[in-house]
Short mmCIF file of C-alpha atoms in Angstrom, two decimals:
data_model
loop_
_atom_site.label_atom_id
_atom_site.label_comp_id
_atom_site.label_asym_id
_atom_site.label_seq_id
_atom_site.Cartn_x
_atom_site.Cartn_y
_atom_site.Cartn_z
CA UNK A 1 0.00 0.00 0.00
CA UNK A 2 1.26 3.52 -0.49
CA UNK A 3 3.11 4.85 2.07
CA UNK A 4 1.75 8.35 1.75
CA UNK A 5 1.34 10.30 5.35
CA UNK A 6 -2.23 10.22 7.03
CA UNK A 7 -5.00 12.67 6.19
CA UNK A 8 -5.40 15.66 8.67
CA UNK A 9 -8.58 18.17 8.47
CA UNK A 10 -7.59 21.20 6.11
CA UNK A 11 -10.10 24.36 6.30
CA UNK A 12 -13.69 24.98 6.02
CA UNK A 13 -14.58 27.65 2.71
CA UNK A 14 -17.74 29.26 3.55
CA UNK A 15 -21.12 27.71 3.21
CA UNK A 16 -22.44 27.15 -0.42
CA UNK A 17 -25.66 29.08 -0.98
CA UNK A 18 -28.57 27.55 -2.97
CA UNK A 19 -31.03 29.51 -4.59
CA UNK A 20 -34.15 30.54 -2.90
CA UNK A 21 -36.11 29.36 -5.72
CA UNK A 22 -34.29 25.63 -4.84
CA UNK A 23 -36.73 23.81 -2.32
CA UNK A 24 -35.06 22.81 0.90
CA UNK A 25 -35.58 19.88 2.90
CA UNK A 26 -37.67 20.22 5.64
CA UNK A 27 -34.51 19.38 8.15
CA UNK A 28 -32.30 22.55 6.94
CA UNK A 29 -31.96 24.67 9.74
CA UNK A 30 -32.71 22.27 12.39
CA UNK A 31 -30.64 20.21 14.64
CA UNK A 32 -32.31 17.01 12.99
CA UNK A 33 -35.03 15.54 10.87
CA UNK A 34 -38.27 15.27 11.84
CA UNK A 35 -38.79 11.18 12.23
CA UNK A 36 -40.17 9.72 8.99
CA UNK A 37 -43.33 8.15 9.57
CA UNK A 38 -44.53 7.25 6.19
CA UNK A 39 -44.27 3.56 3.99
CA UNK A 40 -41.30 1.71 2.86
CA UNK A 41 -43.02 0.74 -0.14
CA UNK A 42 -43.18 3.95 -2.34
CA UNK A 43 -46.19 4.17 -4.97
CA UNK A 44 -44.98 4.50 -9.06
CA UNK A 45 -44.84 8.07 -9.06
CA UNK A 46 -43.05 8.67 -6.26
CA UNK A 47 -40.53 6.27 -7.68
CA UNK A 48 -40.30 8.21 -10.86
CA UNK A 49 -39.55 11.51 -9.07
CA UNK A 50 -36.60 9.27 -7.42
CA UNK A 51 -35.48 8.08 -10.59
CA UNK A 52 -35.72 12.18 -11.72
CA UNK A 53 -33.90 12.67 -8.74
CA UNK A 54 -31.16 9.77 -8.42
CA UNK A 55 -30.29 10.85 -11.96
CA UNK A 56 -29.16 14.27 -11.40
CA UNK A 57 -27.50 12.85 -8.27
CA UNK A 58 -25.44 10.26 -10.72
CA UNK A 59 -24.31 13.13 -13.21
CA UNK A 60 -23.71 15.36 -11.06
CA UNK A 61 -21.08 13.11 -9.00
CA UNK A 62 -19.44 12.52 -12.62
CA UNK A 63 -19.27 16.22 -13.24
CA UNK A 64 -17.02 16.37 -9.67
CA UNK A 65 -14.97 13.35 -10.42
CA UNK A 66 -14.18 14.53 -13.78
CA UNK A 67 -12.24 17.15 -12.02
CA UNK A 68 -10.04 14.77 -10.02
CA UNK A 69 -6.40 15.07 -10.04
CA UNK A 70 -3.30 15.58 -8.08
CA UNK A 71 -2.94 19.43 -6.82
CA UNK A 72 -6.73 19.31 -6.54
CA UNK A 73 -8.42 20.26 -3.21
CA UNK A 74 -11.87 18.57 -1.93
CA UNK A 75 -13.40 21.72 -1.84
CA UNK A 76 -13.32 22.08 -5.45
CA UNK A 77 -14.70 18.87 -5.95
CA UNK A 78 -17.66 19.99 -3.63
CA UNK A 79 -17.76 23.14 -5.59
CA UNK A 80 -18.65 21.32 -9.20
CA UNK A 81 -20.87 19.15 -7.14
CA UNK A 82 -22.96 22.34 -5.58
CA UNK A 83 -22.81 23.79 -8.57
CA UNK A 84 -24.50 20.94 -10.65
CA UNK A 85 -26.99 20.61 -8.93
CA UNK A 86 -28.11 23.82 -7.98
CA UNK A 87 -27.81 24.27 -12.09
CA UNK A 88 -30.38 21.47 -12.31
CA UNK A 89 -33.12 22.66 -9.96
CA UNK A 90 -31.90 20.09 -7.15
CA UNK A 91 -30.78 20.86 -3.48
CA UNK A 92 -27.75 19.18 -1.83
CA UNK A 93 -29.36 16.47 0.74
CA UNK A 94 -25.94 17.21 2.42
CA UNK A 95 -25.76 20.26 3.43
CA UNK A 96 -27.64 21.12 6.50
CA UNK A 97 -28.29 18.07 7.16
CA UNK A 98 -27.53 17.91 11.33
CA UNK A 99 -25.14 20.59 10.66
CA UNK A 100 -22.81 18.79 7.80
CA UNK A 101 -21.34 22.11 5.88
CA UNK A 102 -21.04 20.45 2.48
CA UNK A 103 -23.15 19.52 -0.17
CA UNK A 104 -21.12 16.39 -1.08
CA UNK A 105 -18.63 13.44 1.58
CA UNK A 106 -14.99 13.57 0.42
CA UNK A 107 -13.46 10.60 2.11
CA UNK A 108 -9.69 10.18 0.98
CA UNK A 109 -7.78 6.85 1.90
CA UNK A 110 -8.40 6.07 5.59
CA UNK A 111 -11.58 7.76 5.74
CA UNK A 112 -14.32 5.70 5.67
CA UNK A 113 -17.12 8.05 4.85
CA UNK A 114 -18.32 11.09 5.63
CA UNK A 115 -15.07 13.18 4.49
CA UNK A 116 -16.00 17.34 4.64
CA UNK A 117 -14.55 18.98 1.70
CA UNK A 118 -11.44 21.40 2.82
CA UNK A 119 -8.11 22.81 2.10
CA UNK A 120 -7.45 18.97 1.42
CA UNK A 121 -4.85 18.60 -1.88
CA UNK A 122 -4.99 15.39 -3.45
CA UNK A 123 -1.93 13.18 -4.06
CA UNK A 124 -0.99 11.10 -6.68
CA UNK A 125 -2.00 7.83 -5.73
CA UNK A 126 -4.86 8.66 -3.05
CA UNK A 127 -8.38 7.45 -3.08
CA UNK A 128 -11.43 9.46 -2.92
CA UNK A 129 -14.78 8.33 -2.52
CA UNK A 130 -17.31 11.20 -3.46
CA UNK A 131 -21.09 11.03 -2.07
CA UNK A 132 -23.69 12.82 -3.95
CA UNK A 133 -27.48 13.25 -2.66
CA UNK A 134 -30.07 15.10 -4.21
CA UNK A 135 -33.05 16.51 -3.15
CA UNK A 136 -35.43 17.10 -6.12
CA UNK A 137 -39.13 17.07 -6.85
CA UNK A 138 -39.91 16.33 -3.04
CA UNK A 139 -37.59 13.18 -2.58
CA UNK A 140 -33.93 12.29 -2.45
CA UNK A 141 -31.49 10.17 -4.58
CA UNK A 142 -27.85 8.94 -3.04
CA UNK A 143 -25.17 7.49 -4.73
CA UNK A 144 -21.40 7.66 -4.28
CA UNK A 145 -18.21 6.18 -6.02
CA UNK A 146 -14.38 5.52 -5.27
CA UNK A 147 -11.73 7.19 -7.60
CA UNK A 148 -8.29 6.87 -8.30
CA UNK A 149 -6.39 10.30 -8.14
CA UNK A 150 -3.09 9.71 -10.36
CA UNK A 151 -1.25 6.10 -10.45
CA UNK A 152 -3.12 4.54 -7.04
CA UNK A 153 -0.60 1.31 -6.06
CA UNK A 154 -1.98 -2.16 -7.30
CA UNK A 155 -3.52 -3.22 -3.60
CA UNK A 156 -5.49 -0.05 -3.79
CA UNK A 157 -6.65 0.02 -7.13
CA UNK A 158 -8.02 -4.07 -6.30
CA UNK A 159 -9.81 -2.67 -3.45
CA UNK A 160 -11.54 0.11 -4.93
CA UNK A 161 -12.45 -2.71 -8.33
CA UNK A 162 -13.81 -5.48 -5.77
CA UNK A 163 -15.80 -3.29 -3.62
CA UNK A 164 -17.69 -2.18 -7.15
CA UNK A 165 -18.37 -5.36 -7.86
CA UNK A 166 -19.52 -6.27 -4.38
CA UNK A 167 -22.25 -3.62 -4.66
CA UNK A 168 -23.29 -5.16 -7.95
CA UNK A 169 -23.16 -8.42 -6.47
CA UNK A 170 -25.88 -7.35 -3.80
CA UNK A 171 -27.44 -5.97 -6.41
CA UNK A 172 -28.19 -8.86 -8.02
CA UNK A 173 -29.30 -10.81 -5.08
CA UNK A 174 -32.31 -8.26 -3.78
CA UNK A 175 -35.36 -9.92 -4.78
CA UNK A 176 -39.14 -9.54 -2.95
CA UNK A 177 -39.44 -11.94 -0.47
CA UNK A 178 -36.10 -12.44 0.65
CA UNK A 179 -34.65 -10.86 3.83
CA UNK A 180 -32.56 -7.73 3.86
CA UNK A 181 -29.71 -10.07 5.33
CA UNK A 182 -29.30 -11.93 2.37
CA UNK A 183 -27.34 -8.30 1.06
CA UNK A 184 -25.17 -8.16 3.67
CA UNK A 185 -24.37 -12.00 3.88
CA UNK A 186 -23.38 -12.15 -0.38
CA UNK A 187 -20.92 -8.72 0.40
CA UNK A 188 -19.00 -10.17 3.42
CA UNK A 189 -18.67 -13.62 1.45
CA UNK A 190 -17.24 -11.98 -1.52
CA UNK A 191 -14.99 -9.62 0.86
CA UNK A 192 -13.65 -12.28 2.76
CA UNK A 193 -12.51 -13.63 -0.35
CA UNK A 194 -9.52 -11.04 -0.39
CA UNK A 195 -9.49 -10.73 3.34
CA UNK A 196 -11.08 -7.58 3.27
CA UNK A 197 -12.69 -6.10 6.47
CA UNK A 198 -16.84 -5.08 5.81
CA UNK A 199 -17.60 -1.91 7.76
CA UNK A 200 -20.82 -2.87 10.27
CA UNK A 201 -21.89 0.24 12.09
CA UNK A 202 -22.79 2.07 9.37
CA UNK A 203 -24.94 1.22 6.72
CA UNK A 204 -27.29 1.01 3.74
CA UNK A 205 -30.83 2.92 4.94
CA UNK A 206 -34.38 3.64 3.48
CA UNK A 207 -34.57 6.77 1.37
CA UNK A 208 -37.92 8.25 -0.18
CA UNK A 209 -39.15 11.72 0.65
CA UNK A 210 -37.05 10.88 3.91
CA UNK A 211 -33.08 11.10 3.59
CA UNK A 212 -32.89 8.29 6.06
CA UNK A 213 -35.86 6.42 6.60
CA UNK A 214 -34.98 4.43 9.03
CA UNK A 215 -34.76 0.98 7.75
CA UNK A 216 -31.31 -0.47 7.92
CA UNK A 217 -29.59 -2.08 4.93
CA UNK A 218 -26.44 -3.82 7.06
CA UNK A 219 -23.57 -5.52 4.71
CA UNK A 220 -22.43 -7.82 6.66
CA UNK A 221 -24.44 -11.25 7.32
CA UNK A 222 -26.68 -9.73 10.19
CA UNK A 223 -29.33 -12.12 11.59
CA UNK A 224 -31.46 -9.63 12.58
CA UNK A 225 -32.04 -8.04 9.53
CA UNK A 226 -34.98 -9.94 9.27
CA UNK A 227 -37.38 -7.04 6.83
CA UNK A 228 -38.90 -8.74 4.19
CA UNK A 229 -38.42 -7.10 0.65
CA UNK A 230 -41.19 -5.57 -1.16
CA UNK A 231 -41.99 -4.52 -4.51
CA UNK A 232 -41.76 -0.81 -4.36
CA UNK A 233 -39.73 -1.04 -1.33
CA UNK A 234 -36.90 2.11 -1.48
CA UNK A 235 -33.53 1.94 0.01
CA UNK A 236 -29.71 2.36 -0.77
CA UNK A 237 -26.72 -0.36 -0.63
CA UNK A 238 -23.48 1.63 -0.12
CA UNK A 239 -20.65 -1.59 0.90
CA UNK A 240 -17.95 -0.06 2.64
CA UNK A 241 -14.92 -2.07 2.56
CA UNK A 242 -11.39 -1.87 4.05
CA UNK A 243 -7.98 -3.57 3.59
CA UNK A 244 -7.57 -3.86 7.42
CA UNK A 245 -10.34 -3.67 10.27
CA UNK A 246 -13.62 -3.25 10.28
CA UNK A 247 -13.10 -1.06 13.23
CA UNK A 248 -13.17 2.91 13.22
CA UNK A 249 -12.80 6.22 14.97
CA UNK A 250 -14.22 9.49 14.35
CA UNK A 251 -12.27 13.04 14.08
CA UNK A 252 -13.42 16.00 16.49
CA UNK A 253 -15.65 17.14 13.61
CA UNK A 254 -18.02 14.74 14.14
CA UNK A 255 -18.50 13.34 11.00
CA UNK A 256 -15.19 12.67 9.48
CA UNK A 257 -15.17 8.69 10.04
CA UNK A 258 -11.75 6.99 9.99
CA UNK A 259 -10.50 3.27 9.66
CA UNK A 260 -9.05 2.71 13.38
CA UNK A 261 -5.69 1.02 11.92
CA UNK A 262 -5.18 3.41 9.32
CA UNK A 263 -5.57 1.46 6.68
CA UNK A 264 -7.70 2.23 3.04
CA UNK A 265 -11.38 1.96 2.57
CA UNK A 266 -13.58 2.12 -0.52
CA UNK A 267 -17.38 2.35 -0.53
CA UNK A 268 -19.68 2.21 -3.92
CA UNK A 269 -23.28 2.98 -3.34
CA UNK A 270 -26.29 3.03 -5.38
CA UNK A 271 -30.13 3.92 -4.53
CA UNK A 272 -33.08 1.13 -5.80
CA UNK A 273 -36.39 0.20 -5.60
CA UNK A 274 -37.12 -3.83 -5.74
CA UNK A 275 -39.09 -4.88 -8.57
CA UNK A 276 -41.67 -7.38 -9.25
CA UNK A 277 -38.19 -9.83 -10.44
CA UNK A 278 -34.99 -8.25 -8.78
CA UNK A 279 -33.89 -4.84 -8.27
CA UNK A 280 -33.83 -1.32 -10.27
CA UNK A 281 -31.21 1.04 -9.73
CA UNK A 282 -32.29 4.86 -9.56
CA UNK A 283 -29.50 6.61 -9.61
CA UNK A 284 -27.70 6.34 -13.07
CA UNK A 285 -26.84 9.24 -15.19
#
């Protein structure tokens, strides 16, 4: 693995502002969201305004990625981010959200997720995992991706390839009737394959008109994830996956989330809805 010097937090640029014509989510300004007390099975036209949604989420994290490169700082990528989707009618689920001051998660190397964009230059050879949420026509879409910034070493660039495919793996296996637990269980069997740790405490979660619905979407083999899949049934799959432990720590930000050894992390997420025969994924560009 590269032997490049751990991440330390750079400086805040000031807030982002979103045009008042942009509708906010109801938790902006508040300490937290209200608690969502609607379905977990969405109706057709709420999952087309998701779909709407997810997409502008999707292009607009390939609009920030596009951009990078060594010399270039998170806060630029969260710039091209803001500014896509603010371009697009869409607000950033981010920011505001308890208090996060971004409208995208830069997590570099060690950092799990939930990275604030700063002052932080990338190196030649990092990892950066960019999470995009938008909020558009009354409901969210969240997806993220891992890049490689320059030439990434061989044991990182493996990493950030198997934890792709162990998203599309779970993918494949949601199907109605089946227990949420059969995700987690097919991405800890393929990670153990490389002796990869699977990140437990945080998670896949319901997503609708609510960023976080509160139904859990775990990705390791979890017994208790007993929920029964539904057609219509809304929620995200975001693997996070690690070349040491599964164990982390969290900066005095409160948000910046950190592998407790040290070592790399990559995370691939996507948003669905289950179908009548598998899954369809909502946020694509």
């Amino acid at each position: 693995m590269s032997g490049q010097s751990l991440l330390v937090p750079g400086t805040l640029s000031p807030r982002r502002t979103v045009p008042a014509a942009i509708p906010r989510p109801e938790y902006v300004g508040k300490d937290a969201p209200a608690p969502y007390t609607g379905p977990e099975v969405q109706d057709a036209e709420t999952v087309e305004r998701m779909r709407i949604a997810g997409g502008v989420a999707a292009r607009a994290l390939a609009a920030a990625a596009e951009h990078i490169a060594p010399g270039v700082t998170t806060d630029k990528l969260d710039e091209v981010a803001h500014e896509y989707l603010c371009d697009h009618g869409a607000y950033p689920s981010t920011l505001g959200y308890r208090k996060f001051p971004k409208s995208l998660c830069t997590s570099v190397n060690e950092v799990i997720c939930h990275g604030i964009p700063d002052s932080t230059v990338l190196r030649d050879g990092d990892i950066v995992n960019l999470d995009v949420t938008a909020y558009l026509g009354g409901v969210h879409g969240d997806t993220n991706a891992t890049y490689l910034c320059g030439e990434a070493d061989e044991e990182s660039r493996l990493l950030v390839e198997r934890t792709r495919e162990s998203l599309n793996r779970a993918i494949k296996a949601v199907r109605p009737g089946r227990q949420i637990n059969v995700i987690g269980r097919v991405i800890e069997s393929y990670a153990k394959r490389f002796g990869y740790g699977v990140v437990r405490d945080f998670t896949g979660h319901g997503i609708n008109t609510s960023f976080h619905s509160g139904l859990i979407i775990p990705h390791y083999d979890d017994p208790r994830a007993t929920t029964v899949m539904r057609p219509g049934m809304t929620f995200t799959i975001e693997p996070m996956l690690t070349l040491g432990t599964h164990e982390w720590e969290m900066w005095q930000d409160g948000w910046t989330v950190v592998t407790r050894d040290r070592k790399r992390t990559a995370q691939f997420e996507h948003t669905l809805v289950v179908t009548d025969s598998g899954a369809e994924i909502l946020t694509l560009p």
